[in-house]
Tab-separated table of C-alpha atoms in Angstrom:
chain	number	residue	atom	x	y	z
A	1	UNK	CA	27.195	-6.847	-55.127
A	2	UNK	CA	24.305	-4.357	-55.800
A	3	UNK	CA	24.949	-0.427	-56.127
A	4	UNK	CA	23.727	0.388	-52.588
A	5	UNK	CA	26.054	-2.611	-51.358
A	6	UNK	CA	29.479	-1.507	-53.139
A	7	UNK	CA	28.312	2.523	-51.899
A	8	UNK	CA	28.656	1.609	-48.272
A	9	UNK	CA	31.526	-0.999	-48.777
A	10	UNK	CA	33.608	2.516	-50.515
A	11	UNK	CA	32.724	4.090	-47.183
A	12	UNK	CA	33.778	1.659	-44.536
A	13	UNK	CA	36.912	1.496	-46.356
A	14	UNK	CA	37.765	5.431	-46.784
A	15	UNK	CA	36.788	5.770	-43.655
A	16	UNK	CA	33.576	7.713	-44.304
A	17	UNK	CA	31.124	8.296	-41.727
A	18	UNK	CA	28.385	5.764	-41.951
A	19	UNK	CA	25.235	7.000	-42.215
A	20	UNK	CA	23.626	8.835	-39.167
A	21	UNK	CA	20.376	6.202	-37.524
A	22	UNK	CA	17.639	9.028	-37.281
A	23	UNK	CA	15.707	7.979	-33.676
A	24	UNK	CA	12.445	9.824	-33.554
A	25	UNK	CA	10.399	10.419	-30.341
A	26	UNK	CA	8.074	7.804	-29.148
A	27	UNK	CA	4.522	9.145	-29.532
A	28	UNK	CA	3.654	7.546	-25.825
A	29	UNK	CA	6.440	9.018	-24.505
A	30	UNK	CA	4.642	10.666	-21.850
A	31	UNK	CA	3.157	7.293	-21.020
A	32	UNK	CA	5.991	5.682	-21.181
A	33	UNK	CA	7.675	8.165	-18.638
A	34	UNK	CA	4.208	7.724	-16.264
A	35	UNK	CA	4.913	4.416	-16.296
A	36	UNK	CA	8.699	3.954	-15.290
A	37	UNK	CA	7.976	6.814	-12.481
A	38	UNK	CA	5.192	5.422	-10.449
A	39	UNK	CA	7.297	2.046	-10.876
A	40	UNK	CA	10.130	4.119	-9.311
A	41	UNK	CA	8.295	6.017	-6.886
A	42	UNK	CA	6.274	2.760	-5.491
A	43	UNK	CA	9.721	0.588	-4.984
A	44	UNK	CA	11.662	3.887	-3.441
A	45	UNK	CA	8.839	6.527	-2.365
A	46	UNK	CA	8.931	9.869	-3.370
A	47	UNK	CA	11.861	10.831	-1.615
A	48	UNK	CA	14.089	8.192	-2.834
A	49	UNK	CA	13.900	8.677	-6.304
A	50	UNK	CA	15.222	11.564	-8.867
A	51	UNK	CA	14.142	12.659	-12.300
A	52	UNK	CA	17.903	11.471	-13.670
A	53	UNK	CA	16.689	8.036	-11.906
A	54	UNK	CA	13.916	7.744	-13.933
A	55	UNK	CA	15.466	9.673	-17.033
A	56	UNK	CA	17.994	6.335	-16.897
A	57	UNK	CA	15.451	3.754	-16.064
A	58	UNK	CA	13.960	5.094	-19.645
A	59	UNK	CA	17.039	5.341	-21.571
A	60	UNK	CA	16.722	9.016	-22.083
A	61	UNK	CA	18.929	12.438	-20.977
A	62	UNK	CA	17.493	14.494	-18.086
A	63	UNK	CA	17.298	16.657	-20.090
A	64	UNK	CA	14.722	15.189	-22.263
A	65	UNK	CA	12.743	14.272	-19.741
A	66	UNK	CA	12.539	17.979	-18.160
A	67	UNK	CA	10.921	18.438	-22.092
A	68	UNK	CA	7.866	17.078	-20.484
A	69	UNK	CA	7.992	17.905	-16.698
A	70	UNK	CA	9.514	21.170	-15.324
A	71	UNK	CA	10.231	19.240	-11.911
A	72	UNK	CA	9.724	15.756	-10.084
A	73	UNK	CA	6.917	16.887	-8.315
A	74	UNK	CA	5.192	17.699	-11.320
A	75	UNK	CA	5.444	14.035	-12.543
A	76	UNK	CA	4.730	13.017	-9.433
A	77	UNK	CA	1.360	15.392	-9.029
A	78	UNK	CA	0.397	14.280	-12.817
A	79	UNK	CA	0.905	10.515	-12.178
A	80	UNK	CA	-0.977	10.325	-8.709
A	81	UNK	CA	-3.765	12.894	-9.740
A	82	UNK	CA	-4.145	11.032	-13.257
A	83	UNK	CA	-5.030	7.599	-11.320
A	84	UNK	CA	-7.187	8.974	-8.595
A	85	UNK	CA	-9.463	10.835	-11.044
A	86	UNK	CA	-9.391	7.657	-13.061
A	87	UNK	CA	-10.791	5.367	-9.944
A	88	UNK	CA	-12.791	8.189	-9.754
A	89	UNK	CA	-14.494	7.780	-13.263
A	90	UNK	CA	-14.621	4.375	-12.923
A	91	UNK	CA	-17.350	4.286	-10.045
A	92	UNK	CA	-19.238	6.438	-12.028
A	93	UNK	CA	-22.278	4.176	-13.495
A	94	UNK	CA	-23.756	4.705	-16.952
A	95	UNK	CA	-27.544	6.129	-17.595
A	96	UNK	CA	-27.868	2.322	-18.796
A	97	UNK	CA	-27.639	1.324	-15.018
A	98	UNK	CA	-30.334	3.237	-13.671
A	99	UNK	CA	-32.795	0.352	-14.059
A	100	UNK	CA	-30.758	-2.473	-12.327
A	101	UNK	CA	-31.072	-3.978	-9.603
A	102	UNK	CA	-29.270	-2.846	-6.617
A	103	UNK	CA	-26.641	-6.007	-6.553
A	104	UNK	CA	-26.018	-5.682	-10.256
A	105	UNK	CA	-25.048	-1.790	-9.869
A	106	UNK	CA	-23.022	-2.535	-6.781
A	107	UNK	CA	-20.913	-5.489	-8.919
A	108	UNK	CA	-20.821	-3.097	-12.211
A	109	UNK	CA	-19.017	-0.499	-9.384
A	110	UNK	CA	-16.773	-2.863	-8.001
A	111	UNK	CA	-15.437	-4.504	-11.843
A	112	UNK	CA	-14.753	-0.823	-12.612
A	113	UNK	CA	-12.984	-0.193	-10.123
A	114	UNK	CA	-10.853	-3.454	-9.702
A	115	UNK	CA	-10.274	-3.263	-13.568
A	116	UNK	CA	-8.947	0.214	-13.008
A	117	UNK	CA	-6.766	-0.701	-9.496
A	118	UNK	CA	-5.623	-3.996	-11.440
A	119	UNK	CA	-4.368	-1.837	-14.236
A	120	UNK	CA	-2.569	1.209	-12.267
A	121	UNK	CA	-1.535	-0.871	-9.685
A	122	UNK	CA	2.124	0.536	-9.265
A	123	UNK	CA	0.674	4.515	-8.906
A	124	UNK	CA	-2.211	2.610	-7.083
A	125	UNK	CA	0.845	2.653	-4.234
A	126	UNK	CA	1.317	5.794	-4.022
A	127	UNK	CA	-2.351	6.821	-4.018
A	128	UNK	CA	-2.333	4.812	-0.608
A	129	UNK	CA	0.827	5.472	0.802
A	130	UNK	CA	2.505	8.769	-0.949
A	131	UNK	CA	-0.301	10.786	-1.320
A	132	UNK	CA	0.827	12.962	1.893
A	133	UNK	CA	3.524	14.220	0.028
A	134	UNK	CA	1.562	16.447	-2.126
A	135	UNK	CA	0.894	19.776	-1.791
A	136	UNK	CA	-1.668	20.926	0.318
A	137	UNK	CA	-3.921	22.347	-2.765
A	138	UNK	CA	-3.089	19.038	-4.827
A	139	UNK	CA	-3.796	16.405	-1.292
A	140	UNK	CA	-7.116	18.542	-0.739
A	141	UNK	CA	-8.112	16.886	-4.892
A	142	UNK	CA	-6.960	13.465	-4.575
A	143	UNK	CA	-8.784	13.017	-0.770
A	144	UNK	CA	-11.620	14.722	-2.692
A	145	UNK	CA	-11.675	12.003	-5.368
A	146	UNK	CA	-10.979	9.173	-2.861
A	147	UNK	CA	-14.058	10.358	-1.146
A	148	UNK	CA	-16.176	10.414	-4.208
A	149	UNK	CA	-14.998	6.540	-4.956
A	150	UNK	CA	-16.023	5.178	-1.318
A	151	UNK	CA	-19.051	7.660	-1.502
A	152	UNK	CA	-19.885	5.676	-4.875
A	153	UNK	CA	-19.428	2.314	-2.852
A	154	UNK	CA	-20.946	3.535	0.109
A	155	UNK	CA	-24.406	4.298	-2.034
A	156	UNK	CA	-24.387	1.035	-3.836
A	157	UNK	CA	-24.070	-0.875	-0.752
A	158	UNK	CA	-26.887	1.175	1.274
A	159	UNK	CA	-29.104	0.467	-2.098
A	160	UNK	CA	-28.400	-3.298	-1.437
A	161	UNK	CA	-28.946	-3.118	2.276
A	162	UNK	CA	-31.401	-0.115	3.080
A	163	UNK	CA	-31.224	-1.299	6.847
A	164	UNK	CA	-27.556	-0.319	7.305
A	165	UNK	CA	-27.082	2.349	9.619
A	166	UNK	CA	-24.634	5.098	8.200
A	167	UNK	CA	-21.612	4.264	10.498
A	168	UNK	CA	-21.960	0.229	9.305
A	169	UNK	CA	-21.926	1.761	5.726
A	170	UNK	CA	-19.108	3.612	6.268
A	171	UNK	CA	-16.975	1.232	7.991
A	172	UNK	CA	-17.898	-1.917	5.403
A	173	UNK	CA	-17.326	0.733	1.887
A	174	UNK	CA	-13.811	1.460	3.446
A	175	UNK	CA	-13.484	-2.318	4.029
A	176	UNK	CA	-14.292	-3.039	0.493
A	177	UNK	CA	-12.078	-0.049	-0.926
A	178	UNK	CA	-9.193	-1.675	1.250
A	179	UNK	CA	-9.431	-4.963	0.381
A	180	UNK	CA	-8.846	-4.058	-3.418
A	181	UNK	CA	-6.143	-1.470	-3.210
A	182	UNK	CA	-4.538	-3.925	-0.783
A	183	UNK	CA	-2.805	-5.867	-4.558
A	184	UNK	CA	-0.597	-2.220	-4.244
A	185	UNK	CA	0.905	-3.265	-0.962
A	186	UNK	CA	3.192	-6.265	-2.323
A	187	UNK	CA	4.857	-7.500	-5.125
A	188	UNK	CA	2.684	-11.079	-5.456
A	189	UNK	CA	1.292	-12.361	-8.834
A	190	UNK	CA	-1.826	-13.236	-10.131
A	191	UNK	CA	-3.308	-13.085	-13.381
A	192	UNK	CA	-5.786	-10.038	-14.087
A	193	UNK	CA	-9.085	-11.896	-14.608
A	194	UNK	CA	-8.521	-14.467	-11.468
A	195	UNK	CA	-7.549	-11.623	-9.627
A	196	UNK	CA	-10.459	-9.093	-10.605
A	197	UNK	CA	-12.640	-12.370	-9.712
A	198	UNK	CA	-10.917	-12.668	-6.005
A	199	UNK	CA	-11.183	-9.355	-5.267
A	200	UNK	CA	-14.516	-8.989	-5.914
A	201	UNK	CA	-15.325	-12.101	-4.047
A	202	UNK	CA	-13.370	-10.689	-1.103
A	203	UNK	CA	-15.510	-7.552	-1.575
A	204	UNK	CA	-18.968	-9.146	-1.862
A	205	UNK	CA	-17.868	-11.104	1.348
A	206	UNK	CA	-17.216	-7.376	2.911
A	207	UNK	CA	-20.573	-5.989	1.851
A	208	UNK	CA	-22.417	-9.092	3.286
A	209	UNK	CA	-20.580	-8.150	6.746
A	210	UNK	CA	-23.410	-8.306	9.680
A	211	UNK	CA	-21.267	-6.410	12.236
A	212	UNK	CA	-21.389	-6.806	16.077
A	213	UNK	CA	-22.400	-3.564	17.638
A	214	UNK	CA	-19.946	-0.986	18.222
A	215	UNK	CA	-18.015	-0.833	20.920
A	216	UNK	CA	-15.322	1.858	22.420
A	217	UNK	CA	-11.866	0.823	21.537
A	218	UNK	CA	-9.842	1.305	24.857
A	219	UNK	CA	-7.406	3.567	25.264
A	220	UNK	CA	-4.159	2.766	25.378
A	221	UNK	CA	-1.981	2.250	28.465
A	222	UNK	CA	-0.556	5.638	28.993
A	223	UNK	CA	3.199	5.248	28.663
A	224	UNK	CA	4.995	4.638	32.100
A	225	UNK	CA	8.726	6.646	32.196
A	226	UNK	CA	11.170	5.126	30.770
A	227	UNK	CA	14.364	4.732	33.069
A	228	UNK	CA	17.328	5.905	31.587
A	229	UNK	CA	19.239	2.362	31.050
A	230	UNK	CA	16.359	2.047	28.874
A	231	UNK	CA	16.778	5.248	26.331
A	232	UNK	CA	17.210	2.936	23.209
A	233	UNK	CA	13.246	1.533	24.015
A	234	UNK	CA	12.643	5.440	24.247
A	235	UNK	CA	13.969	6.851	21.262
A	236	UNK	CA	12.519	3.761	19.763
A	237	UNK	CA	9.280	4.971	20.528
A	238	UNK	CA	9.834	8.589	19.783
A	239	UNK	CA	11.483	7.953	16.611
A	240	UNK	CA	8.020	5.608	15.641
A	241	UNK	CA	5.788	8.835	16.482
A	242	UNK	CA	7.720	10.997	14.375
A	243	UNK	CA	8.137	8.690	11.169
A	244	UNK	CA	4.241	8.138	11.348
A	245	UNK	CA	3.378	12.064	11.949
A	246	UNK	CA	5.510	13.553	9.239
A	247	UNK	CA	6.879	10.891	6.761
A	248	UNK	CA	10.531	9.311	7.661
A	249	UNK	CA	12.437	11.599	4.820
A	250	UNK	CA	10.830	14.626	7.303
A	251	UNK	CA	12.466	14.066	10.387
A	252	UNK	CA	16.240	14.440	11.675
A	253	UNK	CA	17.937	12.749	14.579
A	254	UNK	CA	17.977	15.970	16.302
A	255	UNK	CA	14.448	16.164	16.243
A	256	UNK	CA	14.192	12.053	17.712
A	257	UNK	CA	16.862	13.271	20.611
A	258	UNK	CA	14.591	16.274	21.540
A	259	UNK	CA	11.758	14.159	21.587
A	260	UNK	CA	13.327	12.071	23.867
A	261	UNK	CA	14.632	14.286	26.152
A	262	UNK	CA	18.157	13.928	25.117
A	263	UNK	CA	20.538	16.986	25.526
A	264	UNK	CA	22.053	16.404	21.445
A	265	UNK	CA	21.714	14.100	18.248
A	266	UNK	CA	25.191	12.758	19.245
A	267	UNK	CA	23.763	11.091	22.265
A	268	UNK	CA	21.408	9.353	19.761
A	269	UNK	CA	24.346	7.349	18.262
A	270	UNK	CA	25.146	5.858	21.560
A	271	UNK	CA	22.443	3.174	21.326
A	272	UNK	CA	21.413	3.380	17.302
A	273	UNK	CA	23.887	4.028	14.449
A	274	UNK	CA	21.560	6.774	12.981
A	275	UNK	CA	18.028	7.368	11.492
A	276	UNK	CA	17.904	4.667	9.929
A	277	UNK	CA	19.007	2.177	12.235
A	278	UNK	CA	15.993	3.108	14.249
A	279	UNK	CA	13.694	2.471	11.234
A	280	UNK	CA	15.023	-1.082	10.858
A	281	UNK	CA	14.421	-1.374	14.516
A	282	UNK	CA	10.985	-1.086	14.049
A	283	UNK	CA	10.352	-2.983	11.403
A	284	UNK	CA	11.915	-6.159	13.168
A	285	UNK	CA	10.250	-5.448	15.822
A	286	UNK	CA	6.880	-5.652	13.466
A	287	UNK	CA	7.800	-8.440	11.591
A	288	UNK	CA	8.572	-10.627	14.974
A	289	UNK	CA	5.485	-9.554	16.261
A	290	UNK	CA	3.429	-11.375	13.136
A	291	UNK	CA	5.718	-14.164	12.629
A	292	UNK	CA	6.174	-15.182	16.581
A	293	UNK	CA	2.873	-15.583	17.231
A	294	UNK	CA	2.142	-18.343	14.251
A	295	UNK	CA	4.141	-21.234	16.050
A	296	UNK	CA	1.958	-21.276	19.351
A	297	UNK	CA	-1.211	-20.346	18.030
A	298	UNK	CA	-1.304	-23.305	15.233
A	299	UNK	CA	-0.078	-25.813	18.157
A	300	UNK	CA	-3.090	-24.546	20.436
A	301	UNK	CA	-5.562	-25.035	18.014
A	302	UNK	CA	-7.176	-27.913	16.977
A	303	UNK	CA	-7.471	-26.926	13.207
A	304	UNK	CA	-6.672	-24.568	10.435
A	305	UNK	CA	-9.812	-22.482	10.843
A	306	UNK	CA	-8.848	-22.263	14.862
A	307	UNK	CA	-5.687	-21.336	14.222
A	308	UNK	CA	-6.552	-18.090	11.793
A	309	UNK	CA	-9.041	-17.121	14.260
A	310	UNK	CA	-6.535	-16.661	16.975
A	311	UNK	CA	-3.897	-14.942	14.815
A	312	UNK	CA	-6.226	-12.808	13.715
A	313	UNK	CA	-7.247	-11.545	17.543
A	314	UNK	CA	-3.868	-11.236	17.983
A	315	UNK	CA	-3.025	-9.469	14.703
A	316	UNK	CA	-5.781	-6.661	15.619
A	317	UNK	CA	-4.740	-6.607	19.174
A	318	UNK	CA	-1.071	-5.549	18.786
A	319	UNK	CA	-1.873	-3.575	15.630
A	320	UNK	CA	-4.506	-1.264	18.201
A	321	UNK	CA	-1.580	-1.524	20.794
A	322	UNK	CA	0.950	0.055	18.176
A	323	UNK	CA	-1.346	1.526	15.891
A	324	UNK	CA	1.866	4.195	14.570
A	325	UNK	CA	4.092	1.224	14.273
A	326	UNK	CA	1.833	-0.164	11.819
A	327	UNK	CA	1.356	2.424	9.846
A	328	UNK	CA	5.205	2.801	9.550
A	329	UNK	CA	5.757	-0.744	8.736
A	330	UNK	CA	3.542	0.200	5.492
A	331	UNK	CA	4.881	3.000	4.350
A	332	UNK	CA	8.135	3.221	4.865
A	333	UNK	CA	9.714	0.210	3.769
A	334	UNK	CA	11.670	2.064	0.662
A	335	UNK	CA	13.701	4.018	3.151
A	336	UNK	CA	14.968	0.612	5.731
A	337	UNK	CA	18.961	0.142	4.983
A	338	UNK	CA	19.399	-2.336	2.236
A	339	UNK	CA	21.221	-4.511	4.406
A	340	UNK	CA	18.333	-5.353	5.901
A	341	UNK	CA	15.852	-5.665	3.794
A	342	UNK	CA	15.882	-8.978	2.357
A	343	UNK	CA	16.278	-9.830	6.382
A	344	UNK	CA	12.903	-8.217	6.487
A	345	UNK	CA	11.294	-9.051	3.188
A	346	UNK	CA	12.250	-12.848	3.871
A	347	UNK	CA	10.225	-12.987	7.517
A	348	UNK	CA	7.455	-10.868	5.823
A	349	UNK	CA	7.128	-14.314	3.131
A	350	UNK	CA	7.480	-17.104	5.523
A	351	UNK	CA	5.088	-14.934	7.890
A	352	UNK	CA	2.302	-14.798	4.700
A	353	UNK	CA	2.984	-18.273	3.372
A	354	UNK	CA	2.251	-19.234	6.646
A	355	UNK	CA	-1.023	-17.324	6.782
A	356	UNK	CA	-1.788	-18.604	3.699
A	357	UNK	CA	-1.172	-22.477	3.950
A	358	UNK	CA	-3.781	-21.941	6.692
A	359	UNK	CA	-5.931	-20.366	4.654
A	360	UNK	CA	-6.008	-22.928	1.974
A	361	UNK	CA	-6.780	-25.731	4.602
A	362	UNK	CA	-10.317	-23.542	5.266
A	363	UNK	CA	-10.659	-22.966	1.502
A	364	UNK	CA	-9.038	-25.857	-0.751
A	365	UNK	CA	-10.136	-23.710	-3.469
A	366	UNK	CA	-7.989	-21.727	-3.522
A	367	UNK	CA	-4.548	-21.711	-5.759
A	368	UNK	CA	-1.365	-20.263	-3.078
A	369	UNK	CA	-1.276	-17.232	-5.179
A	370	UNK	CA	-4.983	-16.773	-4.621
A	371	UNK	CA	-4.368	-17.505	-0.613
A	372	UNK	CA	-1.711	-14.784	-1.096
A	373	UNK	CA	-3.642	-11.976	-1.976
A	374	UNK	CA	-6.443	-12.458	0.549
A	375	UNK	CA	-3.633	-12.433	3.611
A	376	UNK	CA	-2.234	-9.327	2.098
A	377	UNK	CA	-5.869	-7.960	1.903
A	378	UNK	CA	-6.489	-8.541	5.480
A	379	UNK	CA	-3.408	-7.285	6.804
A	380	UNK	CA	-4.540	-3.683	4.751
A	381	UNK	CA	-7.853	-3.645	6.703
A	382	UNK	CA	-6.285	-3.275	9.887
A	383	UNK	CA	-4.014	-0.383	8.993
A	384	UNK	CA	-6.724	1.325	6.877
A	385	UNK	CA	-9.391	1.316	9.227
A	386	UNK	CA	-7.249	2.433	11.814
A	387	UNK	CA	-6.476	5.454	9.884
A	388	UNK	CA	-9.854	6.372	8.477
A	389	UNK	CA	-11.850	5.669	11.953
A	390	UNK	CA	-8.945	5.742	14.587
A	391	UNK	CA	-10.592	5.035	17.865
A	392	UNK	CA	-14.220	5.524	16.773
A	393	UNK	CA	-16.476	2.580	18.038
A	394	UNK	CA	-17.448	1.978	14.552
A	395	UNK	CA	-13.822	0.339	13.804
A	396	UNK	CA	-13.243	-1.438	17.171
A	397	UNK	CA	-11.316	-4.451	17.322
A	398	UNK	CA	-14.069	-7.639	17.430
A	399	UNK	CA	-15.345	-5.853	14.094
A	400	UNK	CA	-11.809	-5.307	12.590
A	401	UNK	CA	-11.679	-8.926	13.324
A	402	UNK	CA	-14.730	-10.092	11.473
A	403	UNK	CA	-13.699	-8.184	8.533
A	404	UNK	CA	-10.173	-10.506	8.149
A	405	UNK	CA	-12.456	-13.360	8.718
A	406	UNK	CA	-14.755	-12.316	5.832
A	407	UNK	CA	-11.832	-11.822	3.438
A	408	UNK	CA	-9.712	-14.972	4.504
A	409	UNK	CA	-12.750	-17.570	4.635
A	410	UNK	CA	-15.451	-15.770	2.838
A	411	UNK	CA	-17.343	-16.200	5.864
A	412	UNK	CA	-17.432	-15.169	9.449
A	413	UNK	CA	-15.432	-18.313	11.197
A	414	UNK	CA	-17.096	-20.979	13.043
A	415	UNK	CA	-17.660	-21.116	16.372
């Protein structure tokens, strides 16, 4: 037995402390922490998620982690701002560039800028869906650098197509920003360099886009009164409004009686069990909304390619009809009761397996991770364009639809 060996033998048996392990500070730590919040915040929003949350998810006290950030909003701010001024950079082309031609600038853009969404795609999340929660000094930067990315898109395209009128470029660079930012939506895997490839195919596809002419989007049907036997379809509705106007964690069920012309939040629990019964509401009601209409559109059509086409009219058409609904199935999913999620998150799969076993019947191609992605992407175009244009002409519904035919086939569909 050496020296060193007998030394520490002595101590175990008199009982002497063994020596203290000295554990010294990751240099990355702050990385580390970026990491393991936007993680956090993208599977349980903002809201749902505390700085001894992600203190534990790191193995670490809260109080180390206050070391680096005074509060969660700071992380939150840092992580969020950190990403949007890097998709910022990344659109930003070297002096090297200048003599290119317009299609090689336009694909340098879009690899930066997939490259950067591949590699942030957790924060990516909240970029698209979180972002309201800053600060009104702090949202006024990151919708600054969000404009300066589609901007960058938006210049690159209109150097590749001169003839574009401004509205077409600004409806196809919004197209092309969704359809990549669309991988922070869902949980589905694909390696980084197929992916980067499909999503700039999908892009390409998007810039290509020779739009029908705009057209008003219709107005919806103004709501008729709801009889009183029917209050549950009302505070459905009202509750829908709310969650999409301020953010679910933002409203009370006194606030959904009121807007329902209930007398108190008590008479609320005679048709829903609380806040967050409503919420799941909703989101069934999305989900069967998508997943009903596969079984009679794929037995009225003759083929695979007939079959897309008609789900996607009738994806756009109830996604105008219940254009807050939409929005809320995106961005609130975090906050449905746990009981219900894997309900949810099991209809949402069969619904986009579905979607894409149809796909790869157009496009043999492609792998069913690959098919994946581009239903995902497609389903984002709706909701994004409907929140960047609204009603405007330049987003109605027959070009919505073109734009899911561009991403799903790589084509507009046949006749």
């Amino acid at each position: 037995m050496s020296v060193d060996n007998r030394r520490t033998a002595r101590k175990a048996v008199s009982g002497d402390p063994a020596p203290r392990e000295i554990r010294r500070r990751p240099k990355n730590r702050r990385a580390q922490i970026a990491a393991a919040s936007a993680a956090a915040f993208g599977a349980l929003g903002y809201h749902g998620v505390s700085m001894e949350d992600i203190a534990s998810g790191l193995g670490i006290s809260s109080a180390a982690l206050y070391r680096h950030y005074p509060s969660k909003y700071a992380l939150f701010r840092e992580e969020l701002l950190r990403v949007g001024a890097a998709m910022t950079q990344s659109v930003e082309l070297p002096e090297t560039a200048a003599d290119s031609a317009p299609e090689q600038r336009l694909r340098e853009v879009l690899d930066s800028l997939i490259a950067v969404t591949i590699e942030n795609r957790a924060t990516v999340t909240l970029v698209r869906w979180e972002g309201r929660y800053l600060e009104p000094e702090d949202l006024e930067v990151l919708t600054e650098q969000q404009l300066t990315v589609v901007g960058a898109l938006g210049d690159q395209l209109a150097a590749v197509r001169p003839t574009l009128s401004d509205n077409d470029v600004r409806v196809l660079r919004a197209a092309m920003l969704s359809a990549i930012t669309s991988i922070a939506d869902h949980h589905a895997t694909l390696l980084a360099k197929p992916l980067a490839r499909l999503l700039n195919s999908a892009s390409l596809a998007i810039s290509s886009a020779e739009l029908p002419p705009e057209q008003a989007v219709a107005d919806p049907v103004p709501a008729v009164e709801i009889p009183d036997s029917f209050k549950h379809e009302l505070l459905l509705r009202k509750a829908v409004e709310l969650f999409h106007d301020r953010g679910y964690p933002n409203v009370s069920v006194e606030e959904i009686a009121t807007a329902a012309g209930l007398s108190a939040a008590s008479a609320v629990y005679r048709f829903y069990r609380g806040k967050s019964d409503l919420l799941a509401a909703a989101f069934r009601r999305a989900a069967d909304r998508v997943s009903g209409a596969i079984g009679p559109a794929v037995a009225a059509a003759p083929d695979a390619e007939a079959a897309i086409t008609a789900l996607i009219e009738q994806y756009v058409a109830g996604s105008f009809a219940e254009r807050a609904l939409t929005f809320v199935y995106y961005t609130e999913f975090q906050h449905v009761p746990a009981e219900e999620r894997a309900v949810l998150r099991n209809i949402q799969r069969l619904s986009v397996e579905e979607w894409a076993r149809l796909v790869r019947e157009v496009r043999g191609e492609l792998s069913p991770a690959e098919a994946r992605f581009l239903v995902h992407a497609a389903f984002a175009l709706v909701v994004d364009l409907g929140r960047s244009f609204g009603t405007e002409p330049i987003a109605s519904p027959a070009r919505v639809a073109l734009l899911m035919q561009l991403v799903l086939f790589g084509r507009p569909a046949r006749a």
